[in-house]
PDB file of C-alpha atoms in Angstrom:
ATOM      1  CA  PRO W 865      77.799 131.609 100.311  1.00 85.00           C
ATOM      2  CA  LEU W 866      79.946 129.791  97.763  1.00 89.00           C
ATOM      3  CA  SER W 867      80.924 131.565  94.510  1.00 92.00           C
ATOM      4  CA  CYS W 868      80.068 130.263  91.429  1.00 89.00           C
ATOM      5  CA  ALA W 869      83.498 129.460  90.691  1.00 87.00           C
ATOM      6  CA  ALA W 870      84.513 127.712  93.871  1.00 90.00           C
ATOM      7  CA  HIS W 871      81.409 125.663  92.964  1.00 89.00           C
ATOM      8  CA  ASP W 872      82.457 124.793  90.161  1.00 86.00           C
ATOM      9  CA  ALA W 873      85.785 123.754  90.909  1.00 88.00           C
ATOM     10  CA  HIS W 874      84.623 121.800  93.923  1.00 90.00           C
ATOM     11  CA  ALA W 875      82.019 120.090  91.545  1.00 91.00           C
ATOM     12  CA  ALA W 876      84.855 119.602  88.984  1.00 90.00           C
ATOM     13  CA  ASN W 877      86.960 117.991  91.558  1.00 92.00           C
ATOM     14  CA  SER W 878      84.416 115.945  93.027  1.00 95.00           C
ATOM     15  CA  GLN W 879      83.603 114.454  89.719  1.00 96.00           C
ATOM     16  CA  PHE W 880      86.902 113.654  88.559  1.00 96.00           C
ATOM     17  CA  ILE W 881      88.353 112.150  91.549  1.00 97.00           C
ATOM     18  CA  THR W 882      84.778 110.179  91.433  1.00 97.00           C
ATOM     19  CA  HIS W 883      84.949 108.945  87.801  1.00 97.00           C
ATOM     20  CA  LEU W 884      89.051 108.491  88.143  1.00 98.00           C
ATOM     21  CA  MET W 885      88.636 105.900  90.811  1.00 97.00           C
ATOM     22  CA  GLY W 886      85.516 104.102  88.831  1.00 98.00           C
ATOM     23  CA  ARG W 887      87.370 104.162  86.342  1.00 98.00           C
ATOM     24  CA  ILE W 888      90.853 102.395  88.029  1.00 97.00           C
ATOM     25  CA  LEU W 889      88.642 100.124  90.377  1.00 97.00           C
ATOM     26  CA  GLY W 890      86.473  99.008  87.000  1.00 97.00           C
ATOM     27  CA  ALA W 891      90.038  97.898  85.186  1.00 97.00           C
ATOM     28  CA  GLN W 892      90.584  95.406  88.273  1.00 97.00           C
ATOM     29  CA  GLY W 893      87.839  93.452  87.014  1.00 97.00           C
ATOM     30  CA  LEU W 894      85.891  93.410  90.298  1.00 97.00           C
ATOM     31  CA  GLU W 895      82.820  91.175  90.416  1.00 96.00           C
ATOM     32  CA  PRO W 896      80.696  90.889  93.132  1.00 96.00           C
ATOM     33  CA  THR W 897      80.769  87.756  95.911  1.00 96.00           C
ATOM     34  CA  PRO W 898      78.239  86.061  97.940  1.00 96.00           C
ATOM     35  CA  ILE W 899      80.122  87.752 100.918  1.00 97.00           C
ATOM     36  CA  ASP W 900      80.393  90.997  99.939  1.00 97.00           C
ATOM     37  CA  THR W 901      80.094  93.663 102.259  1.00 98.00           C
ATOM     38  CA  LYS W 902      78.485  96.930 102.255  1.00 98.00           C
ATOM     39  CA  GLY W 903      81.837  98.567 101.494  1.00 98.00           C
ATOM     40  CA  PHE W 904      82.349  96.130  98.597  1.00 98.00           C
ATOM     41  CA  ASP W 905      79.156  97.138  97.309  1.00 98.00           C
ATOM     42  CA  SER W 906      79.508 100.583  97.078  1.00 98.00           C
ATOM     43  CA  VAL W 907      82.721  99.953  95.396  1.00 98.00           C
ATOM     44  CA  LEU W 908      80.863  98.257  92.826  1.00 98.00           C
ATOM     45  CA  ARG W 909      78.365 100.607  92.494  1.00 98.00           C
ATOM     46  CA  LEU W 910      80.907 103.364  92.032  1.00 98.00           C
ATOM     47  CA  ILE W 911      82.145 101.330  89.165  1.00 98.00           C
ATOM     48  CA  ASP W 912      78.880 100.692  87.764  1.00 97.00           C
ATOM     49  CA  THR W 913      78.031 104.269  87.876  1.00 97.00           C
ATOM     50  CA  THR W 914      80.962 105.897  86.325  1.00 97.00           C
ATOM     51  CA  THR W 915      81.838 103.490  83.734  1.00 96.00           C
ATOM     52  CA  ALA W 916      78.214 103.660  82.616  1.00 97.00           C
ATOM     53  CA  ASP W 917      79.008 107.268  81.634  1.00 97.00           C
ATOM     54  CA  SER W 918      81.269 107.234  78.174  1.00 97.00           C
ATOM     55  CA  PHE W 919      84.555 107.585  78.047  1.00 97.00           C
ATOM     56  CA  ASP W 920      84.060 110.979  76.109  1.00 97.00           C
ATOM     57  CA  LEU W 921      82.558 112.340  79.357  1.00 96.00           C
ATOM     58  CA  PHE W 922      85.539 110.933  81.853  1.00 97.00           C
ATOM     59  CA  TYR W 923      87.954 112.935  79.215  1.00 97.00           C
ATOM     60  CA  GLY W 924      85.955 116.044  79.519  1.00 96.00           C
ATOM     61  CA  LEU W 925      86.173 115.897  83.332  1.00 95.00           C
ATOM     62  CA  TYR W 926      89.893 115.670  82.668  1.00 96.00           C
ATOM     63  CA  LYS W 927      90.412 117.989  80.093  1.00 96.00           C
ATOM     64  CA  TYR W 928      88.338 121.016  81.251  1.00 93.00           C
ATOM     65  CA  ASN W 929      89.323 121.063  84.730  1.00 93.00           C
ATOM     66  CA  GLN W 930      92.664 122.472  85.618  1.00 91.00           C
ATOM     67  CA  ASN W 931      93.493 120.256  88.675  1.00 92.00           C
ATOM     68  CA  SER W 932      92.880 116.807  87.178  1.00 95.00           C
ATOM     69  CA  MET W 933      96.737 116.279  86.673  1.00 96.00           C
ATOM     70  CA  ASP W 934      97.465 117.276  90.164  1.00 94.00           C
ATOM     71  CA  THR W 935      94.476 115.094  91.559  1.00 95.00           C
ATOM     72  CA  ILE W 936      96.318 112.010  89.636  1.00 97.00           C
ATOM     73  CA  ILE W 937      99.505 112.494  91.097  1.00 97.00           C
ATOM     74  CA  LYS W 938      98.257 113.041  94.623  1.00 95.00           C
ATOM     75  CA  LEU W 939      96.031 109.559  93.850  1.00 96.00           C
ATOM     76  CA  GLN W 940      99.530 107.883  92.805  1.00 97.00           C
ATOM     77  CA  ASP W 941     101.377 109.488  95.441  1.00 98.00           C
ATOM     78  CA  SER W 942      98.774 108.691  98.198  1.00 97.00           C
ATOM     79  CA  MET W 943      98.734 104.805  96.433  1.00 97.00           C
ATOM     80  CA  ASN W 944     102.779 104.886  97.002  1.00 97.00           C
ATOM     81  CA  ASP W 945     102.750 105.927 100.221  1.00 96.00           C
ATOM     82  CA  VAL W 946      99.870 103.201 101.025  1.00 96.00           C
ATOM     83  CA  VAL W 947     102.200 100.185  99.475  1.00 96.00           C
ATOM     84  CA  GLU W 948     105.518 101.822 101.213  1.00 95.00           C
ATOM     85  CA  ARG W 949     103.327 101.236 104.679  1.00 94.00           C
ATOM     86  CA  LEU W 950     102.333  98.158 104.016  1.00 94.00           C
ATOM     87  CA  LYS W 951     105.730  96.816 103.173  1.00 95.00           C
ATOM     88  CA  ASN W 952     107.036  98.600 105.980  1.00 93.00           C
ATOM     89  CA  ALA W 953     104.608  96.673 108.321  1.00 94.00           C
ATOM     90  CA  GLU W 954     105.534  93.474 106.302  1.00 93.00           C
ATOM     91  CA  LYS W 955     109.014  94.076 107.088  1.00 91.00           C
ATOM     92  CA  GLY W 956     108.427  94.856 110.903  1.00 90.00           C
ATOM     93  CA  ASP W 957     106.697  91.547 110.943  1.00 88.00           C
ATOM     94  CA  LEU W 958     109.921  89.650 109.509  1.00 85.00           C
ATOM     95  CA  GLU W 959     112.445  91.038 111.909  1.00 87.00           C
ATOM     96  CA  LYS W 960     110.106  90.126 115.043  1.00 87.00           C
ATOM     97  CA  ALA W 961     109.648  86.861 113.767  1.00 86.00           C
ATOM     98  CA  VAL W 962     113.890  86.386 113.446  1.00 86.00           C
ATOM     99  CA  ILE W 963     114.160  87.654 117.033  1.00 85.00           C
ATOM    100  CA  ALA W 964     111.554  85.319 118.078  1.00 86.00           C
ATOM    101  CA  SER W 965     112.598  82.786 116.305  1.00 86.00           C
ATOM    102  CA  LYS W 966     116.228  83.369 118.254  1.00 83.00           C
ATOM    103  CA  LEU W 967     114.845  83.315 121.524  1.00 76.00           C
TER     104      LEU W 967
END
């Protein structure tokens, strides 16, 4: 069985990352389009549900969760890693195009 402390830690972490992502995505100003995918609909629902809650609630999830800053740092690191992979893929495509143009 799950201990009370473990339950509380899991709940705090899942709630914080959910609200953090909803707030970040909400700050993008995303709007529905005529061709939305189910995934994008889910993103919009996440934004709606998390931004409907007060910022005070979000701040409380941050303030009283000892792992919240680690979650933010991991998210920033993950974002940087994904962007770096995209840049590397783009660089590889450019190199392939240069090689192909010389053939």
